[in-house]
Short mmCIF file of C-alpha atoms in Angstrom, two decimals:
data_model
loop_
_atom_site.label_atom_id
_atom_site.label_comp_id
_atom_site.label_asym_id
_atom_site.label_seq_id
_atom_site.Cartn_x
_atom_site.Cartn_y
_atom_site.Cartn_z
CA MET A 23 0.00 0.00 0.00
CA LYS A 24 2.84 2.38 0.86
CA LYS A 25 4.59 1.63 -2.44
CA ALA A 26 1.47 2.47 -4.40
CA VAL A 27 1.14 5.75 -2.57
CA LEU A 28 4.80 6.63 -3.28
CA LEU A 29 4.52 5.75 -7.00
CA ALA A 30 1.39 7.82 -7.33
CA ALA A 31 3.12 10.72 -5.63
CA LEU A 32 6.11 10.45 -8.00
CA ALA A 33 3.81 10.32 -11.01
CA ALA A 34 1.93 13.38 -9.85
CA ALA A 35 5.19 15.18 -9.13
CA GLY A 36 6.52 14.32 -12.58
CA CYS A 37 3.44 15.75 -14.20
CA GLY A 38 3.36 18.96 -12.16
CA ALA A 39 7.07 20.00 -11.70
CA VAL A 40 9.35 20.53 -14.72
CA TYR A 41 12.83 22.16 -14.47
CA THR A 42 14.07 24.12 -17.52
CA SER A 43 17.86 24.47 -17.91
CA PRO A 44 19.00 27.35 -20.18
CA ALA A 45 21.45 26.53 -22.96
CA VAL A 46 22.70 27.90 -26.30
CA HIS A 47 21.17 26.17 -29.35
CA GLU A 48 22.45 26.71 -32.89
CA THR A 49 19.87 27.43 -35.59
CA GLY A 50 18.98 24.25 -37.46
CA ALA A 51 19.88 21.92 -34.61
CA GLY A 52 17.21 19.82 -32.99
CA LEU A 53 15.62 21.97 -30.30
CA ALA A 54 13.66 20.91 -27.30
CA LEU A 55 10.09 21.97 -26.92
CA GLY A 56 9.99 25.68 -26.01
CA ALA A 57 13.64 26.32 -26.99
CA ALA A 58 12.88 27.74 -30.45
CA SER A 59 14.00 31.30 -31.30
CA ASP A 60 13.49 33.72 -34.17
CA LEU A 61 17.20 34.59 -34.09
CA ASP A 62 19.73 33.12 -36.51
CA VAL A 63 22.27 31.66 -34.05
CA ARG A 64 25.68 30.51 -35.30
CA VAL A 65 28.04 28.77 -32.86
CA VAL A 66 31.74 29.42 -33.52
CA PRO A 67 34.50 27.71 -31.52
CA LEU A 68 36.62 30.33 -29.74
CA THR A 69 39.95 29.59 -31.41
CA HIS A 70 42.84 31.97 -32.00
CA ALA A 71 41.56 32.74 -35.52
CA ALA A 72 38.06 33.42 -34.18
CA VAL A 73 39.51 35.79 -31.56
CA VAL A 74 41.37 37.75 -34.24
CA GLU A 75 38.25 37.97 -36.41
CA ALA A 76 35.99 39.02 -33.51
CA ASN A 77 38.45 41.68 -32.34
CA MET A 78 38.41 43.25 -35.82
CA SER A 79 34.84 44.47 -35.33
CA PRO A 80 34.88 48.28 -35.22
CA TYR A 81 34.82 49.71 -31.71
CA ALA A 82 36.23 52.89 -30.20
CA PRO A 83 36.20 53.04 -26.39
CA PRO A 84 34.59 56.22 -25.05
CA ARG A 85 36.95 58.93 -23.92
CA LEU A 86 37.08 60.42 -20.46
CA PRO A 87 36.50 64.17 -20.14
CA ASP A 88 39.58 66.36 -20.30
CA ALA A 89 39.29 67.00 -16.57
CA PHE A 90 40.63 63.44 -15.96
CA ARG A 91 43.76 64.00 -18.04
CA PRO A 92 46.95 64.88 -16.19
CA ARG A 93 48.32 68.28 -16.99
CA PRO A 94 51.99 69.14 -16.76
CA GLY A 95 52.57 71.36 -13.78
CA ALA A 96 52.40 74.94 -14.96
CA GLN A 97 55.33 77.04 -13.91
CA ALA A 98 55.81 80.72 -13.65
CA PRO A 99 57.21 82.20 -16.86
CA ALA A 100 60.97 82.16 -16.86
CA LEU A 101 62.21 85.72 -16.97
CA GLY A 102 65.82 84.67 -17.29
CA PRO A 103 68.87 85.87 -15.41
CA VAL A 104 69.70 89.55 -15.11
CA ASP A 105 71.44 90.83 -18.20
CA ALA A 106 73.92 93.28 -16.76
CA ARG A 107 75.15 94.32 -20.20
CA MET A 108 71.83 95.94 -21.19
CA PRO A 109 70.39 97.95 -18.30
CA GLU A 110 67.55 100.38 -18.76
CA LEU A 111 69.35 103.44 -20.07
CA PRO A 112 68.34 107.00 -19.19
CA ALA A 113 66.94 109.33 -21.80
CA PRO A 114 69.63 109.92 -24.44
CA GLN A 115 71.14 113.39 -24.69
CA ALA A 116 73.71 112.92 -27.43
CA ALA A 117 73.41 112.53 -31.17
CA GLY A 118 74.51 108.92 -30.87
CA ALA A 119 71.55 108.16 -28.62
CA ALA A 120 69.22 109.83 -31.11
CA GLY A 121 70.62 107.60 -33.82
CA ALA A 122 69.97 104.53 -31.67
CA GLU A 123 66.38 105.64 -31.13
CA ALA A 124 65.88 106.13 -34.86
CA ALA A 125 67.30 102.69 -35.51
CA ALA A 126 64.82 101.25 -33.02
CA GLU A 127 61.96 102.97 -34.83
CA ASP A 128 63.13 101.55 -38.16
CA LEU A 129 63.18 98.02 -36.76
CA PRO A 130 60.93 95.92 -39.04
CA ALA A 131 57.99 94.28 -37.34
CA LEU A 132 57.69 90.52 -37.41
CA ALA A 133 54.90 89.03 -39.47
CA THR A 134 51.85 88.33 -37.35
CA GLN A 135 49.99 86.25 -39.92
CA PRO A 136 51.23 82.64 -39.65
CA ALA A 137 51.44 80.42 -42.65
CA PRO A 138 48.40 78.21 -43.15
CA PRO A 139 48.65 74.64 -41.87
CA PRO A 140 49.60 71.91 -44.36
CA GLY A 141 46.61 71.02 -46.52
CA ARG A 142 44.94 74.43 -46.27
CA PRO A 143 44.52 76.09 -49.71
CA ALA A 144 46.36 79.29 -50.47
CA LEU A 145 44.59 82.27 -51.99
CA ARG A 146 45.54 82.48 -55.68
CA LEU A 147 43.69 85.17 -57.61
CA PRO A 148 43.80 85.81 -61.37
CA PRO A 149 45.67 88.92 -62.52
CA ALA A 150 43.64 92.08 -62.03
CA ALA A 151 42.19 93.49 -65.25
CA PRO A 152 40.22 96.68 -65.87
CA PRO A 153 36.49 96.17 -66.47
CA GLU A 154 35.48 95.95 -70.11
CA PRO A 155 32.10 96.72 -71.70
CA TYR A 156 29.98 93.87 -72.99
CA ARG A 157 30.72 92.89 -76.59
CA ILE A 158 27.99 91.42 -78.76
CA GLY A 159 28.65 87.85 -79.89
CA VAL A 160 27.23 85.05 -81.98
CA ALA A 161 23.77 83.83 -80.84
CA ASP A 162 22.92 87.06 -79.03
CA VAL A 163 19.44 88.41 -79.78
CA ILE A 164 19.11 92.14 -80.48
CA LEU A 165 16.11 94.40 -80.80
CA LEU A 166 15.82 97.49 -83.05
CA SER A 167 13.09 100.05 -82.69
CA ALA A 168 12.51 103.36 -84.52
CA ASP A 169 10.37 106.45 -84.07
CA THR A 170 7.73 106.08 -86.83
CA SER A 171 5.30 108.71 -85.60
CA ASN A 172 5.90 110.92 -88.68
CA ALA A 173 6.44 108.21 -91.28
CA THR A 174 4.65 105.31 -92.88
CA LEU A 175 5.78 101.75 -92.70
CA ASP A 176 6.87 101.96 -96.35
CA GLN A 177 9.38 104.60 -95.33
CA VAL A 178 10.89 102.47 -92.57
CA PRO A 179 13.28 99.56 -93.17
CA GLY A 180 11.72 96.15 -92.87
CA LEU A 181 13.64 95.15 -89.78
CA ILE A 182 12.84 98.33 -87.90
CA ALA A 183 9.17 98.04 -88.83
CA ALA A 184 9.24 94.49 -87.54
CA GLN A 185 10.98 95.60 -84.38
CA THR A 186 8.04 97.77 -83.47
CA LYS A 187 6.40 94.41 -82.86
CA ARG A 188 9.31 93.42 -80.54
CA GLN A 189 10.72 90.60 -82.68
CA GLY A 190 14.24 89.49 -81.92
CA TYR A 191 17.06 89.02 -84.42
CA ILE A 192 19.90 86.61 -83.78
CA VAL A 193 23.53 87.43 -84.49
CA GLN A 194 24.46 84.70 -86.97
CA ASP A 195 27.60 82.60 -87.05
CA ASP A 196 29.43 85.08 -89.34
CA GLY A 197 28.89 87.79 -86.72
CA ALA A 198 26.31 89.75 -88.74
CA VAL A 199 22.59 90.46 -88.59
CA ALA A 200 20.45 90.58 -91.73
CA ILE A 201 18.43 93.82 -91.89
CA PRO A 202 15.73 93.72 -94.58
CA ASP A 203 16.15 96.47 -97.21
CA VAL A 204 19.55 97.29 -95.66
CA GLY A 205 21.60 94.11 -95.87
CA ARG A 206 23.96 92.34 -93.53
CA VAL A 207 25.70 94.39 -90.86
CA ARG A 208 28.53 92.82 -88.88
CA ILE A 209 28.25 93.66 -85.17
CA ALA A 210 29.91 90.66 -83.43
CA GLY A 211 32.77 91.75 -81.20
CA LEU A 212 31.41 95.31 -80.92
CA THR A 213 30.14 97.05 -77.84
CA LEU A 214 26.56 98.29 -77.78
CA GLU A 215 27.71 101.80 -78.71
CA GLU A 216 29.92 100.54 -81.55
CA ALA A 217 27.06 98.36 -82.87
CA GLU A 218 24.73 101.37 -82.91
CA ALA A 219 27.31 103.29 -84.93
CA ALA A 220 27.67 100.43 -87.44
CA ILE A 221 23.91 100.11 -87.96
CA PHE A 222 23.61 103.91 -88.17
CA GLN A 223 26.19 103.97 -90.96
CA ALA A 224 24.39 101.16 -92.83
CA LEU A 225 21.06 103.02 -92.65
CA VAL A 226 22.63 106.24 -93.86
CA GLU A 227 24.23 104.46 -96.83
CA LYS A 228 20.80 103.07 -97.80
CA ARG A 229 19.22 106.52 -97.36
CA PHE A 230 16.96 105.53 -94.49
CA ASP A 231 16.09 107.64 -91.48
CA PRO A 232 18.78 106.64 -88.95
CA SER A 233 16.64 107.38 -85.90
CA PHE A 234 16.51 104.11 -83.96
CA SER A 235 17.45 102.49 -80.66
CA LEU A 236 19.35 99.24 -80.11
CA GLU A 237 19.15 96.85 -77.16
CA ILE A 238 20.14 93.27 -76.42
CA ALA A 239 17.20 91.01 -75.66
CA GLU A 240 19.05 87.74 -74.95
CA PHE A 241 22.63 87.15 -73.90
CA ASN A 242 23.78 83.84 -75.35
CA SER A 243 27.34 84.37 -76.57
CA GLN A 244 29.28 84.70 -73.31
CA ARG A 245 28.78 82.09 -70.61
CA VAL A 246 30.35 80.74 -67.44
CA SER A 247 29.95 77.19 -66.12
CA ILE A 248 29.42 76.58 -62.41
CA GLY A 249 29.72 73.05 -60.99
CA GLY A 250 30.97 71.01 -58.08
CA ALA A 251 29.52 71.26 -54.57
CA VAL A 252 26.67 73.61 -55.50
CA ARG A 253 22.95 72.93 -55.28
CA GLU A 254 22.14 73.63 -58.95
CA PRO A 255 25.09 73.33 -61.37
CA ARG A 256 24.39 75.47 -64.39
CA ILE A 257 25.67 77.65 -67.23
CA ALA A 258 25.36 81.34 -66.33
CA PRO A 259 25.27 84.05 -69.04
CA ILE A 260 27.36 87.20 -68.86
CA THR A 261 25.22 90.32 -69.40
CA LEU A 262 25.80 94.05 -69.53
CA LYS A 263 26.44 93.97 -65.80
CA PRO A 264 29.77 92.26 -64.93
CA LEU A 265 29.24 88.85 -63.35
CA ARG A 266 30.95 88.44 -59.99
CA LEU A 267 32.02 85.10 -58.53
CA SER A 268 29.65 85.44 -55.56
CA GLU A 269 26.72 86.19 -57.89
CA ALA A 270 27.51 83.13 -60.00
CA LEU A 271 27.48 80.94 -56.87
CA GLN A 272 24.11 82.39 -55.87
CA MET A 273 22.73 81.66 -59.35
CA ALA A 274 23.81 78.02 -58.81
CA GLY A 275 21.87 77.83 -55.54
CA GLY A 276 24.84 78.43 -53.25
CA VAL A 277 27.40 76.05 -51.77
CA ASN A 278 25.89 72.89 -50.27
CA ALA A 279 28.74 72.14 -47.85
CA ASP A 280 30.45 73.62 -44.81
CA GLY A 281 32.26 76.76 -45.95
CA ASP A 282 35.27 75.98 -43.74
CA TYR A 283 36.13 73.01 -45.99
CA VAL A 284 35.34 74.48 -49.40
CA VAL A 285 37.74 75.91 -51.96
CA ILE A 286 36.58 77.58 -55.18
CA ARG A 287 38.70 76.81 -58.24
CA LEU A 288 38.59 79.08 -61.28
CA PHE A 289 39.81 77.65 -64.60
CA ARG A 290 40.79 80.44 -67.01
CA ASP A 291 43.01 80.35 -70.10
CA GLY A 292 44.71 77.10 -69.06
CA GLU A 293 45.47 78.38 -65.55
CA VAL A 294 43.91 77.29 -62.27
CA TYR A 295 43.17 79.86 -59.59
CA GLN A 296 41.72 79.10 -56.19
CA ILE A 297 39.93 81.04 -53.47
CA PRO A 298 39.03 79.52 -50.07
CA PHE A 299 35.32 80.08 -49.55
CA ASP A 300 35.85 81.64 -46.13
CA ARG A 301 38.09 84.29 -47.76
CA LEU A 302 35.78 85.15 -50.65
CA TYR A 303 34.53 88.32 -48.97
CA ASP A 304 37.83 89.38 -47.37
CA ARG A 305 39.47 92.70 -48.21
CA ASP A 306 36.12 94.44 -48.81
CA GLY A 307 35.20 92.15 -51.69
CA LEU A 308 38.54 92.35 -53.55
CA ASN A 309 38.63 88.55 -53.64
CA ASP A 310 35.22 88.49 -55.38
CA VAL A 311 36.69 88.38 -58.88
CA THR A 312 34.85 89.33 -62.05
CA LEU A 313 34.21 86.35 -64.34
CA ARG A 314 34.94 86.32 -68.06
CA ASP A 315 33.62 84.38 -71.03
CA GLY A 316 34.81 80.77 -70.98
CA ASP A 317 35.58 80.68 -67.25
CA SER A 318 34.77 77.48 -65.36
CA VAL A 319 34.01 77.66 -61.65
CA PHE A 320 34.31 74.43 -59.68
CA VAL A 321 33.46 74.27 -55.98
CA ASP A 322 35.70 71.63 -54.45
CA LEU A 323 35.50 70.02 -51.01
CA SER A 324 39.16 68.93 -50.89
CA TYR A 325 42.16 71.12 -50.50
CA ASP A 326 45.03 71.28 -52.98
CA VAL A 327 47.81 69.94 -50.80
CA GLU A 328 50.56 70.80 -53.27
CA GLN A 329 49.39 74.39 -53.48
CA ALA A 330 49.24 74.56 -49.70
CA ARG A 331 52.74 73.10 -49.45
CA ALA A 332 54.05 75.63 -51.94
CA TYR A 333 52.36 78.42 -50.00
CA PHE A 334 53.85 77.13 -46.78
CA SER A 335 57.35 77.02 -48.31
CA GLU A 336 56.92 80.55 -49.60
CA GLN A 337 55.87 81.74 -46.15
CA LEU A 338 58.94 80.07 -44.65
CA ARG A 339 61.21 81.84 -47.12
CA ARG A 340 59.54 85.16 -46.38
CA ARG A 341 59.85 84.48 -42.68
CA GLU A 342 63.56 83.75 -43.04
CA ALA A 343 64.05 86.94 -45.00
CA GLU A 344 62.21 88.94 -42.33
CA LEU A 345 64.31 87.33 -39.62
CA ARG A 346 67.51 88.20 -41.48
CA GLU A 347 66.37 91.78 -41.85
CA ARG A 348 65.43 91.90 -38.20
CA GLU A 349 68.75 90.41 -37.17
CA PHE A 350 70.58 93.04 -39.20
CA ALA A 351 68.49 95.82 -37.64
CA PHE A 352 68.98 94.29 -34.20
CA ARG A 353 72.76 94.19 -34.67
CA GLN A 354 72.73 97.81 -35.74
CA ARG A 355 70.62 98.73 -32.75
CA GLN A 356 72.90 96.72 -30.46
CA ALA A 357 75.90 98.63 -31.73
CA ASP A 358 74.17 101.95 -31.08
CA ILE A 359 73.13 100.84 -27.60
CA ASP A 360 76.66 99.66 -26.81
CA GLU A 361 78.03 102.99 -27.92
CA ALA A 362 75.59 104.81 -25.65
CA ARG A 363 76.13 102.40 -22.76
CA PHE A 364 79.86 102.84 -22.69
CA ALA A 365 79.27 106.57 -22.24
CA LEU A 366 77.70 105.92 -18.85
CA THR A 367 79.69 105.97 -15.64
CA ILE A 368 80.39 102.87 -13.58
CA ALA A 369 78.24 104.19 -10.78
CA GLN A 370 75.20 104.60 -13.02
CA PHE A 371 75.74 101.11 -14.41
CA GLU A 372 75.88 99.45 -10.96
CA ALA A 373 72.85 101.35 -9.69
CA GLN A 374 70.74 100.37 -12.67
CA LYS A 375 71.88 96.76 -12.43
CA VAL A 376 70.72 96.55 -8.80
CA GLN A 377 67.44 98.19 -9.76
CA LEU A 378 66.87 95.67 -12.54
CA ARG A 379 67.55 92.77 -10.19
CA ASN A 380 64.98 94.05 -7.74
CA GLN A 381 62.42 94.53 -10.49
CA LEU A 382 63.03 91.03 -11.83
CA ALA A 383 62.65 89.52 -8.38
CA GLN A 384 59.35 91.32 -7.90
CA LEU A 385 58.13 90.20 -11.32
CA ARG A 386 59.06 86.59 -10.63
CA LEU A 387 57.29 86.67 -7.28
CA ALA A 388 54.15 88.18 -8.81
CA ALA A 389 54.22 85.69 -11.70
CA ALA A 390 54.62 82.75 -9.30
CA GLN A 391 51.72 83.94 -7.16
CA TYR A 392 49.51 84.43 -10.19
CA GLU A 393 50.39 81.02 -11.62
CA ALA A 394 49.77 79.33 -8.26
CA ALA A 395 46.35 80.95 -7.98
CA ARG A 396 45.49 80.01 -11.55
CA ASN A 397 46.58 76.39 -11.00
CA ALA A 398 44.50 76.19 -7.83
CA ASP A 399 41.43 77.47 -9.65
CA ARG A 400 41.99 75.05 -12.50
CA ARG A 401 42.43 72.10 -10.14
CA ALA A 402 39.24 73.02 -8.29
CA ASP A 403 37.34 73.33 -11.55
CA GLU A 404 38.67 69.98 -12.79
CA ALA A 405 37.77 68.32 -9.49
CA ALA A 406 34.23 69.65 -9.80
CA GLN A 407 34.02 68.37 -13.37
CA ARG A 408 35.27 64.93 -12.32
CA ALA A 409 32.75 64.75 -9.48
CA ALA A 410 29.92 65.80 -11.79
CA PHE A 411 30.96 63.15 -14.32
CA ARG A 412 31.03 60.45 -11.65
CA ASP A 413 27.55 61.50 -10.53
CA ARG A 414 26.32 61.29 -14.11
CA LEU A 415 27.83 57.82 -14.42
CA GLU A 416 26.19 56.70 -11.19
CA LEU A 417 22.82 58.01 -12.34
CA GLY A 418 23.19 56.52 -15.83
CA ALA A 419 23.17 59.92 -17.56
CA ALA A 420 26.58 59.52 -19.20
CA PRO A 421 26.82 57.22 -22.24
CA ARG A 422 28.77 54.04 -21.57
CA GLY A 423 28.94 50.54 -22.98
CA TYR A 424 28.04 47.45 -20.96
CA ALA A 425 28.46 43.69 -21.29
CA TYR A 426 26.30 41.22 -19.36
CA LEU A 427 27.21 38.12 -17.33
CA ALA A 428 24.49 35.44 -17.19
CA GLY A 429 24.15 31.79 -16.32
CA GLU A 430 26.28 30.09 -13.68
CA ALA A 431 27.97 33.16 -12.25
CA ARG A 432 28.29 33.98 -8.59
CA ARG A 433 26.04 36.93 -9.32
CA PRO A 434 24.62 37.67 -12.79
CA THR A 435 25.49 41.30 -13.39
CA ARG A 436 26.07 44.10 -15.84
CA LEU A 437 29.77 44.74 -16.58
CA PRO A 438 30.66 48.35 -17.44
CA LEU A 439 33.24 48.55 -20.23
CA PRO A 440 36.24 50.76 -19.38
CA PHE A 441 36.82 54.23 -20.75
CA GLU A 442 39.77 54.54 -23.14
CA GLY A 443 40.49 50.85 -22.75
CA ARG A 444 39.20 47.41 -23.66
CA ALA A 445 37.73 44.67 -21.49
CA HIS A 446 38.35 40.98 -22.24
CA LEU A 447 36.39 37.81 -21.66
CA ALA A 448 38.78 36.82 -18.87
CA ASP A 449 37.86 40.04 -16.99
CA ALA A 450 34.21 38.95 -16.96
CA LEU A 451 34.96 35.34 -15.95
CA PHE A 452 37.43 35.98 -13.13
CA ASN A 453 36.16 39.10 -11.39
CA GLY A 454 34.33 38.94 -8.06
CA ASP A 455 31.04 38.07 -9.77
CA GLY A 456 32.55 35.56 -12.21
CA LEU A 457 32.30 31.79 -12.51
CA SER A 458 30.78 29.66 -9.81
CA ILE A 459 33.24 26.82 -9.33
CA GLN A 460 30.61 24.42 -7.89
CA THR A 461 27.93 24.79 -10.60
CA ALA A 462 29.54 26.26 -13.76
CA ASP A 463 30.32 24.00 -16.72
CA TYR A 464 33.75 25.17 -17.93
CA GLY A 465 33.18 23.43 -21.22
CA GLU A 466 30.06 25.48 -22.05
CA ILE A 467 31.11 29.17 -21.94
CA TYR A 468 29.59 31.38 -24.64
CA VAL A 469 29.87 35.01 -25.73
CA LEU A 470 26.66 35.99 -27.57
CA ARG A 471 27.15 38.90 -29.98
CA ALA A 472 24.39 40.27 -32.23
CA SER A 473 25.39 41.45 -35.70
CA SER A 474 25.48 45.24 -36.19
CA ARG A 475 24.85 45.04 -39.93
CA PRO A 476 21.34 45.97 -41.04
CA GLU A 477 21.33 43.25 -43.67
CA GLU A 478 22.08 40.66 -40.94
CA PHE A 479 19.35 41.78 -38.55
CA GLY A 480 18.56 38.97 -36.13
CA ALA A 481 21.90 37.18 -36.64
CA VAL A 482 23.72 36.15 -33.46
CA THR A 483 27.23 34.69 -33.24
CA ALA A 484 27.84 32.47 -30.21
CA TYR A 485 31.60 32.19 -29.55
CA HIS A 486 32.05 28.88 -27.69
CA LEU A 487 34.95 28.62 -25.22
CA ASN A 488 35.73 25.09 -24.06
CA ALA A 489 37.73 25.70 -20.89
CA ARG A 490 37.88 22.05 -19.89
CA ASN A 491 41.36 22.40 -21.36
CA ALA A 492 42.69 25.28 -19.24
CA ALA A 493 45.07 26.29 -22.04
CA ASN A 494 42.07 27.65 -23.94
CA LEU A 495 41.73 30.35 -21.29
CA VAL A 496 44.55 32.15 -23.12
CA ASN A 497 41.99 32.95 -25.82
CA ALA A 498 39.67 34.35 -23.13
CA ALA A 499 42.41 36.78 -22.11
CA ARG A 500 42.67 37.96 -25.74
CA PHE A 501 38.99 38.09 -26.68
CA GLU A 502 37.76 41.71 -26.50
CA LEU A 503 34.24 42.41 -25.28
CA ARG A 504 31.95 44.79 -27.14
CA PRO A 505 28.92 46.73 -25.88
CA ASN A 506 25.84 44.51 -25.41
CA ASP A 507 27.86 41.26 -25.45
CA ILE A 508 26.30 38.55 -23.25
CA VAL A 509 28.65 36.12 -21.48
CA PHE A 510 26.66 32.95 -20.74
CA VAL A 511 27.98 30.03 -18.65
CA ALA A 512 25.98 26.79 -18.71
CA GLU A 513 25.45 24.65 -15.61
CA GLN A 514 27.04 21.28 -14.85
CA PRO A 515 24.90 18.21 -15.71
CA ILE A 516 25.03 17.15 -12.08
CA THR A 517 23.82 20.63 -11.13
CA THR A 518 20.83 20.15 -13.41
CA TRP A 519 19.91 16.85 -11.71
CA ASN A 520 20.53 18.34 -8.29
CA ARG A 521 18.16 21.21 -9.01
CA VAL A 522 15.55 18.86 -10.48
CA LEU A 523 15.64 16.73 -7.34
CA SER A 524 15.68 19.77 -5.03
CA GLN A 525 12.53 21.08 -6.69
CA LEU A 526 10.92 17.67 -7.12
CA THR A 527 11.43 16.32 -3.58
CA PRO A 528 9.12 18.77 -1.76
CA THR A 529 6.42 18.12 -4.35
CA VAL A 530 6.72 14.34 -3.95
CA PHE A 531 6.43 14.45 -0.21
CA THR A 532 3.56 16.89 -0.33
CA GLN A 533 1.54 14.77 -2.76
CA ALA A 534 2.45 11.55 -0.94
CA ALA A 535 1.24 13.02 2.29
CA ALA A 536 -1.96 14.10 0.62
CA LEU A 537 -2.58 10.59 -0.74
CA ALA A 538 -1.81 9.04 2.62
CA THR A 539 -4.25 11.37 4.29
CA ASN A 540 -6.95 10.46 1.81
#
């Protein structure tokens, strides 16, 4: 009777208590009921080659704020030892002192504009040319109109009569326009005033009334191309009003990139000129060059390194020349000062030397006090910044990457990845919350990493570390963790049975007791 009760209790316990042990299952493998997943899981043995491939995934550790970076101890500015040979001289009274003062005034000033850094484009403008009037060309459309208030249409040339209806006439490929009853008049290459004179002469020769007016209806002969990093590349016509470079860029919709990284290149007559965009409006618009027929404007996003290098070399040569001139002027000034200094008495010299030493000592003391106060303020500010950053980290307001430890760990936890460094699998396994020696299966250690590629959405790579051979732990020390990696450690088979029995035993005794009571 007791055996029947016990068997019934075990059967009831088996039906009502089921223990589920988590594990990593590769897609396509036979899965137990309830272990299916919509993720594409691929198990990869954690070999040396797999470590190298996994570590090649792009990752840049976050940087700490500048307040955490050590700064070299700032020191008071070195004023140098006392130069007894050049004391502060009194006001000169001789002609020699006046000459020294004049030499000091003639001392050339050092250049204050440094050469641009390598890779920055130099300003190279086309040669300046005086403005020229617009000259009529082939394909331009002109309009002629005449005062016919006191005449009939039979008394007016055919073209002029037609022009009262505002019909345009194209300058043909031979540079002439055909005027009915007058003939062909060549006006290509002429200004508007010169074209009026030519048509006037043709009308007079044909005995027509030369009262008329001439205007250009369409400008088609002179054009400029604008391309590159502009919103609307186009061909811009040149009209009676000179076309400026800035106006051409506006006609093309403007520059569609950051102006700090844009250089405008102008191709003219086989030469290439360039203007950095941020210098286009310097010098009161002098860099805004006037465009000519056939010019090509290209807005480029990359700098001409060779041009910048040439500019830099030129600036170095100019700097060397300025330094040589300054050295010459300094030597001349030194000679004048020496001549004036030797005119002083020994007593004046010693008194001024002592005075200079006292002044230098006071300056050094003041500079040291100022630098100490500034360093103290900076250290206090940096300490406040570090404390604020730590508070943000503690509250989760500062961005930081994390990996996760799951499975048979002493305490499943979230592992913060270090700033400006890299964490490894061994760090996760052997820290205070790492593997549980009693329950962890060293042969079933996995790092689960989801693919970051959009085309591989849902793909998961499970790097399998078999640490039953302790030599394989070398790969754990080399395997770099990435944000959102999950380190999973499976349980020992005996642990599974132990947990099944520990959960099953109370149920068995409870149901057995219930059956016995009944």
